[in-house]
CSV table of C-alpha atoms in Angstrom, one decimal:
chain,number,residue,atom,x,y,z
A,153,UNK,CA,-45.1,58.2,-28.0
A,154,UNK,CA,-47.7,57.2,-26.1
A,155,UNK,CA,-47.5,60.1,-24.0
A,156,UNK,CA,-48.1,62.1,-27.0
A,157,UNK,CA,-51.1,60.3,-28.0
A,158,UNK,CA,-52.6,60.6,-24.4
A,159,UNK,CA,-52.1,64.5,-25.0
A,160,UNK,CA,-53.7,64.4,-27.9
A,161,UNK,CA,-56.8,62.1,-26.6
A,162,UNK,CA,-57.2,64.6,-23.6
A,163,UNK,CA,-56.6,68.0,-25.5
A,164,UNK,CA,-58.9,66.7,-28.7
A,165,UNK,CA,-61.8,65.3,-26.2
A,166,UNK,CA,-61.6,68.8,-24.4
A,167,UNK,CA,-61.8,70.7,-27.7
A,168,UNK,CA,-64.9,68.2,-28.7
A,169,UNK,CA,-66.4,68.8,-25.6
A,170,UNK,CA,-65.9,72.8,-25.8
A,171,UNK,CA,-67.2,72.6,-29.5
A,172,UNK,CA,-70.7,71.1,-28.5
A,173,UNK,CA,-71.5,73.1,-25.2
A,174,UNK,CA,-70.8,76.4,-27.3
A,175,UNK,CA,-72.5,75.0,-30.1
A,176,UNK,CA,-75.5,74.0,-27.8
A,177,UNK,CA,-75.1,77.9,-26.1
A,178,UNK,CA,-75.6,79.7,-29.7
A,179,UNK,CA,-78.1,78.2,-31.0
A,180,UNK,CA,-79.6,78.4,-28.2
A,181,UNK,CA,-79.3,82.3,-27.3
A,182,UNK,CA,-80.0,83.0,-31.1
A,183,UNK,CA,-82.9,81.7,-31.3
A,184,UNK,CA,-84.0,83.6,-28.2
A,185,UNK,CA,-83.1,86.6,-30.2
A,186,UNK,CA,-83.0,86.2,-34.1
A,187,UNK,CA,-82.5,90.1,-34.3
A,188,UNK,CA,-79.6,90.8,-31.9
A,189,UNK,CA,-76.4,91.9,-33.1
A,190,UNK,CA,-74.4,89.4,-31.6
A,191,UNK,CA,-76.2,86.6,-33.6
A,192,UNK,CA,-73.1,87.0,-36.1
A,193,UNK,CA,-70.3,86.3,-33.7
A,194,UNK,CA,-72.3,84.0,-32.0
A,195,UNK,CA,-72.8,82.1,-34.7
A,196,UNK,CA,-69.6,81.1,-35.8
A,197,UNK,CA,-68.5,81.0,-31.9
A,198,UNK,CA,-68.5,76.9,-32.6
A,199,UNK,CA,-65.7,77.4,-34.9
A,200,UNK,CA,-63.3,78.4,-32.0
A,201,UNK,CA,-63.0,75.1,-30.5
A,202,UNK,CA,-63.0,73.6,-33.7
A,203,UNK,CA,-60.0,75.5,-34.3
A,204,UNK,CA,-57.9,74.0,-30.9
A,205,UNK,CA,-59.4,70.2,-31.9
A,206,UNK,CA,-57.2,71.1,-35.1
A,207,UNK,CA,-54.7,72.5,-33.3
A,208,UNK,CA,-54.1,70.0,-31.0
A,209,UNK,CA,-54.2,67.3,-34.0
A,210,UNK,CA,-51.4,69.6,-35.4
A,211,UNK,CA,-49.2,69.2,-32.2
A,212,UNK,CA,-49.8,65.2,-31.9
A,213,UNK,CA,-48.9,64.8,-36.1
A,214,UNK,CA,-45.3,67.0,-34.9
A,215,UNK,CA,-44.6,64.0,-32.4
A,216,UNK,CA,-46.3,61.0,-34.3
A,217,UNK,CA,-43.3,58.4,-35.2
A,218,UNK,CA,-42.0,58.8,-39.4
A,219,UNK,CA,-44.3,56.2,-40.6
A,220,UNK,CA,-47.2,57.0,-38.8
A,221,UNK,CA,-46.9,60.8,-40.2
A,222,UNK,CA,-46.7,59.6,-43.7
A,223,UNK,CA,-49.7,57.9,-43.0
A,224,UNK,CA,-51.2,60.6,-41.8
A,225,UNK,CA,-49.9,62.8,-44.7
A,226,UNK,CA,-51.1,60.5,-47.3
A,227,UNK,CA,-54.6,60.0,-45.6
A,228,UNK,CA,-55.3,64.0,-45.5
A,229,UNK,CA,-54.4,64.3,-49.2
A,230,UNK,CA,-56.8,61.7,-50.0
A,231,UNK,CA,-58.9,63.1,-48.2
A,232,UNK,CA,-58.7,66.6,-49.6
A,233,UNK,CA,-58.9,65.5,-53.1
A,234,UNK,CA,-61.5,63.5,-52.6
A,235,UNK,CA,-63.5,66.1,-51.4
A,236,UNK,CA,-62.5,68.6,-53.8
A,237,UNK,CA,-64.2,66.5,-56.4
A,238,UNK,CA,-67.2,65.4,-55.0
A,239,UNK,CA,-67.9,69.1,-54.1
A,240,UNK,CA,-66.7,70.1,-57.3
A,241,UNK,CA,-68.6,67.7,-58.9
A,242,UNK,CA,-72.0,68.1,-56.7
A,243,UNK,CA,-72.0,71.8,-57.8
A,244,UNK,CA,-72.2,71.0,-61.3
A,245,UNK,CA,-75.5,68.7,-60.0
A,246,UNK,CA,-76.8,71.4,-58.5
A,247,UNK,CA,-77.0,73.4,-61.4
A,248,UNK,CA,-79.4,70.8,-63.2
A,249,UNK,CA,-81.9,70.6,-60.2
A,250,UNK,CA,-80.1,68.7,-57.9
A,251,UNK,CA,-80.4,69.7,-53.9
A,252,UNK,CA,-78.8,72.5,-52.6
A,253,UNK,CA,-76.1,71.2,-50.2
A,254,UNK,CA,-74.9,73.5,-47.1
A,255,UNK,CA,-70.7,74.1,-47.2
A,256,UNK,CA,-71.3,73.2,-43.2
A,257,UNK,CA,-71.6,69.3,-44.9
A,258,UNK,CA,-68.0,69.9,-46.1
A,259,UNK,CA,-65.7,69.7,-43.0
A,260,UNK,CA,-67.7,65.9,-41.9
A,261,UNK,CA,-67.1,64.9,-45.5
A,262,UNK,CA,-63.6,65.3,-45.7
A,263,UNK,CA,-62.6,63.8,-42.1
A,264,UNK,CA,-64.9,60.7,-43.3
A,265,UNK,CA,-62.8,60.7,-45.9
A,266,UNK,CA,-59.5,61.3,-44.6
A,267,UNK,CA,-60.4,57.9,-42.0
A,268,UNK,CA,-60.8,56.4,-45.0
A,269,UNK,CA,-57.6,57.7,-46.0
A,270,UNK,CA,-55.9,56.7,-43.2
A,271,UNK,CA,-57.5,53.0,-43.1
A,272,UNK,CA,-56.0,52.6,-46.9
A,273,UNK,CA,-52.2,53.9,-46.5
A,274,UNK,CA,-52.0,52.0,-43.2
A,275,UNK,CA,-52.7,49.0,-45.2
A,276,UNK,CA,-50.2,50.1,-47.8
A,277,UNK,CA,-47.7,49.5,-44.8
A,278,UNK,CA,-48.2,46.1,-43.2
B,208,UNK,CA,-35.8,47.8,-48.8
B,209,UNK,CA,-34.6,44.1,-47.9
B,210,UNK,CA,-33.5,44.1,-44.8
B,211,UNK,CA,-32.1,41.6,-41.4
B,212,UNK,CA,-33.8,43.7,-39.1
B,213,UNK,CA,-36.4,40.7,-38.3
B,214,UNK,CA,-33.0,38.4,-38.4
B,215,UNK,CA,-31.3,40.9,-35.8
B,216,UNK,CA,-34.1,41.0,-33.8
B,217,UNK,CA,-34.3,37.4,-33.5
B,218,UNK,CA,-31.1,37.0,-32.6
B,219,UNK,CA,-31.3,39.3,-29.6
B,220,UNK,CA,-35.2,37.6,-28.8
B,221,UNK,CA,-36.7,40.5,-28.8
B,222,UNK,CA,-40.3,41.2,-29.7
B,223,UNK,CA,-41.4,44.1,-32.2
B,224,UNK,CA,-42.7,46.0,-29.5
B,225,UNK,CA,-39.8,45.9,-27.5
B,226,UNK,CA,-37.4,46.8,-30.5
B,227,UNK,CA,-39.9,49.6,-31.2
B,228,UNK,CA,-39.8,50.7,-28.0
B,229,UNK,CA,-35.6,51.1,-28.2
B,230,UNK,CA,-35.7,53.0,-31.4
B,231,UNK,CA,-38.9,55.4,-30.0
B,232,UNK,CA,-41.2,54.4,-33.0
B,233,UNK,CA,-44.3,52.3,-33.1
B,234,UNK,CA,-44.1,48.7,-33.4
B,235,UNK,CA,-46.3,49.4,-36.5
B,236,UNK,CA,-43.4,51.3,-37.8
B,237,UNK,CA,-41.2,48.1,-37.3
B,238,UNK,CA,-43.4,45.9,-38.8
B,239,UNK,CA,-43.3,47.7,-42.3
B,240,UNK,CA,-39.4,47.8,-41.6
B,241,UNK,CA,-39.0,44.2,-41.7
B,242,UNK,CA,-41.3,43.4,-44.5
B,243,UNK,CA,-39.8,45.5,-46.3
B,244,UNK,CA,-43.2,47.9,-47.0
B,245,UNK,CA,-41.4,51.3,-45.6
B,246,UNK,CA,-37.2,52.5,-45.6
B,247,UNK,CA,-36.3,54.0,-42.5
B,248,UNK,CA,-35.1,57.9,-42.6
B,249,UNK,CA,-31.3,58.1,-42.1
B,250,UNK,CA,-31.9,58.9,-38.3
B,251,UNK,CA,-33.6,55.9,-38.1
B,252,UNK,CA,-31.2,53.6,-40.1
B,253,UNK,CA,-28.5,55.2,-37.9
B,254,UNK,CA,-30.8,54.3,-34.6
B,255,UNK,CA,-31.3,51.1,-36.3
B,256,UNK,CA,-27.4,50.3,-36.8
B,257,UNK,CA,-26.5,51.6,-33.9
B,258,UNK,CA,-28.6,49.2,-31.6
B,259,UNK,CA,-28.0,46.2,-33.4
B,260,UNK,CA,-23.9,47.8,-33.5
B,261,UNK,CA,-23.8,46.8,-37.0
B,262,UNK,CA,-23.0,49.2,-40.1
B,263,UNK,CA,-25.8,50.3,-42.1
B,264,UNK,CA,-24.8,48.5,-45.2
B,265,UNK,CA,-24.9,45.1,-42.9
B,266,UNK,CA,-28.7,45.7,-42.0
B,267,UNK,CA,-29.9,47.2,-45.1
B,268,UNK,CA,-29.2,45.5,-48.7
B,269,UNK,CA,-29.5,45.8,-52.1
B,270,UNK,CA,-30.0,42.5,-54.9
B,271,UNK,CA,-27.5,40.1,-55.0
B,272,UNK,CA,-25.8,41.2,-52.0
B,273,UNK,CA,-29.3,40.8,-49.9
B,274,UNK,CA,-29.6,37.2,-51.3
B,275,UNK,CA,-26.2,36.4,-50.6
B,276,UNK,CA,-26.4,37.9,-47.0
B,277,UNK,CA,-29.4,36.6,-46.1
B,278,UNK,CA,-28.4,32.9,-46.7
B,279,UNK,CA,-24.8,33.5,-44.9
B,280,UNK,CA,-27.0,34.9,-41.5
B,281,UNK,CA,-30.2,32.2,-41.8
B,282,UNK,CA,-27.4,29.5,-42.1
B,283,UNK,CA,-25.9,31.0,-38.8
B,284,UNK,CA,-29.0,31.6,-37.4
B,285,UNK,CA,-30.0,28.3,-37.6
B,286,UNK,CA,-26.8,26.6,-36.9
């Protein structure tokens, strides 16, 4: 198991690293050129590590011990709901004046969450 | 679950991490076993049993048979 989890470290850090060098690339080339065509690709290029950091959380959660993926499991549904009704609920806010929020605020809100998540139903078990 | 995992394990002196590492799950995971705060899958259980070469039913209990089994191996524990 502990080979598992150094996998995971190793192919997660990679994906991070990936995600903010592309990331850094983009915005960086867009702004050169607002007008190009491949501003649209480019744009959501950051998404593509993104994807392999989830990926590789995938793999590790396939080899995690029982407990530790119902721990896991729980913390992501907390996690999702949580954020399903915060959003849901901000958008009713912002129809009485309150700030326009981006969607690109939603991904950090529900892994804060899901830690949180994860901090709770590991308590649940000790 | 009630349980003499943390009995067994005793008897062998063995830590948690060590009887993790023999069943292949986190000491974590072992923890919650002997307090009772998580049941074991049947693989598990049958890991479990199989380690301490006991039956299932001997490891994990239900009411008055936990009670009375519990007493019979503390008194022979500590005998």
């Amino acid at each position: 198991m502990e080979k598992a989890a150094k996998e995971y470290t190793v192919q997660f850090s990679s994906a991070m690293v990936g995600y903010v060098l592309v990331l850094f690339a983009s915005t960086y080339i867009i702004k050169a050129d607002p007008d190009a065509w491949w501003r649209v690709p480019l744009a959501v290029a950051p998404v593509v590590p993104a994807f392999f950091a989830l990926l590789s959380f995938i793999r590790y959660l396939g080899r995690m011990d029982e407990l530790q993926r119902q721990i896991q499991l729980e913390a992501i549904a907390f996690g999702a709901g949580a954020t399903a009704i915060l959003s849901f609920g901000y958008g009713f806010l912002e129809n009485v004046g309150f700030p326009d929020i981006s969607l690109i605020f939603v991904l950090p809100l529900l892994v804060a969450l899901w830690g949180l998540g994860a901090c709770i139903a590991s308590r649940k078990y000790s | 679950m009630k349980n003499m995992i943390r009995l067994l394990r005793a008897e062998l002196s063995w830590s948690q991490a060590e009887l993790a590492q023999q069943l292949g799950v986190s000491r974590q995971t072992v923890n919650a076993l002997e307090v009772g705060k998580y049941d074991p899958s049947l693989p598990l259980a049958f890991r479990i049993a199989h380690i301490f070469n006991k039956p299932i039913e001997a490891i994990f209990l239900n009411g008055e048979q936990a009670t009375v089994q519990e007493v019979e191996l503390e008194e022979k524990h500590t005998a």
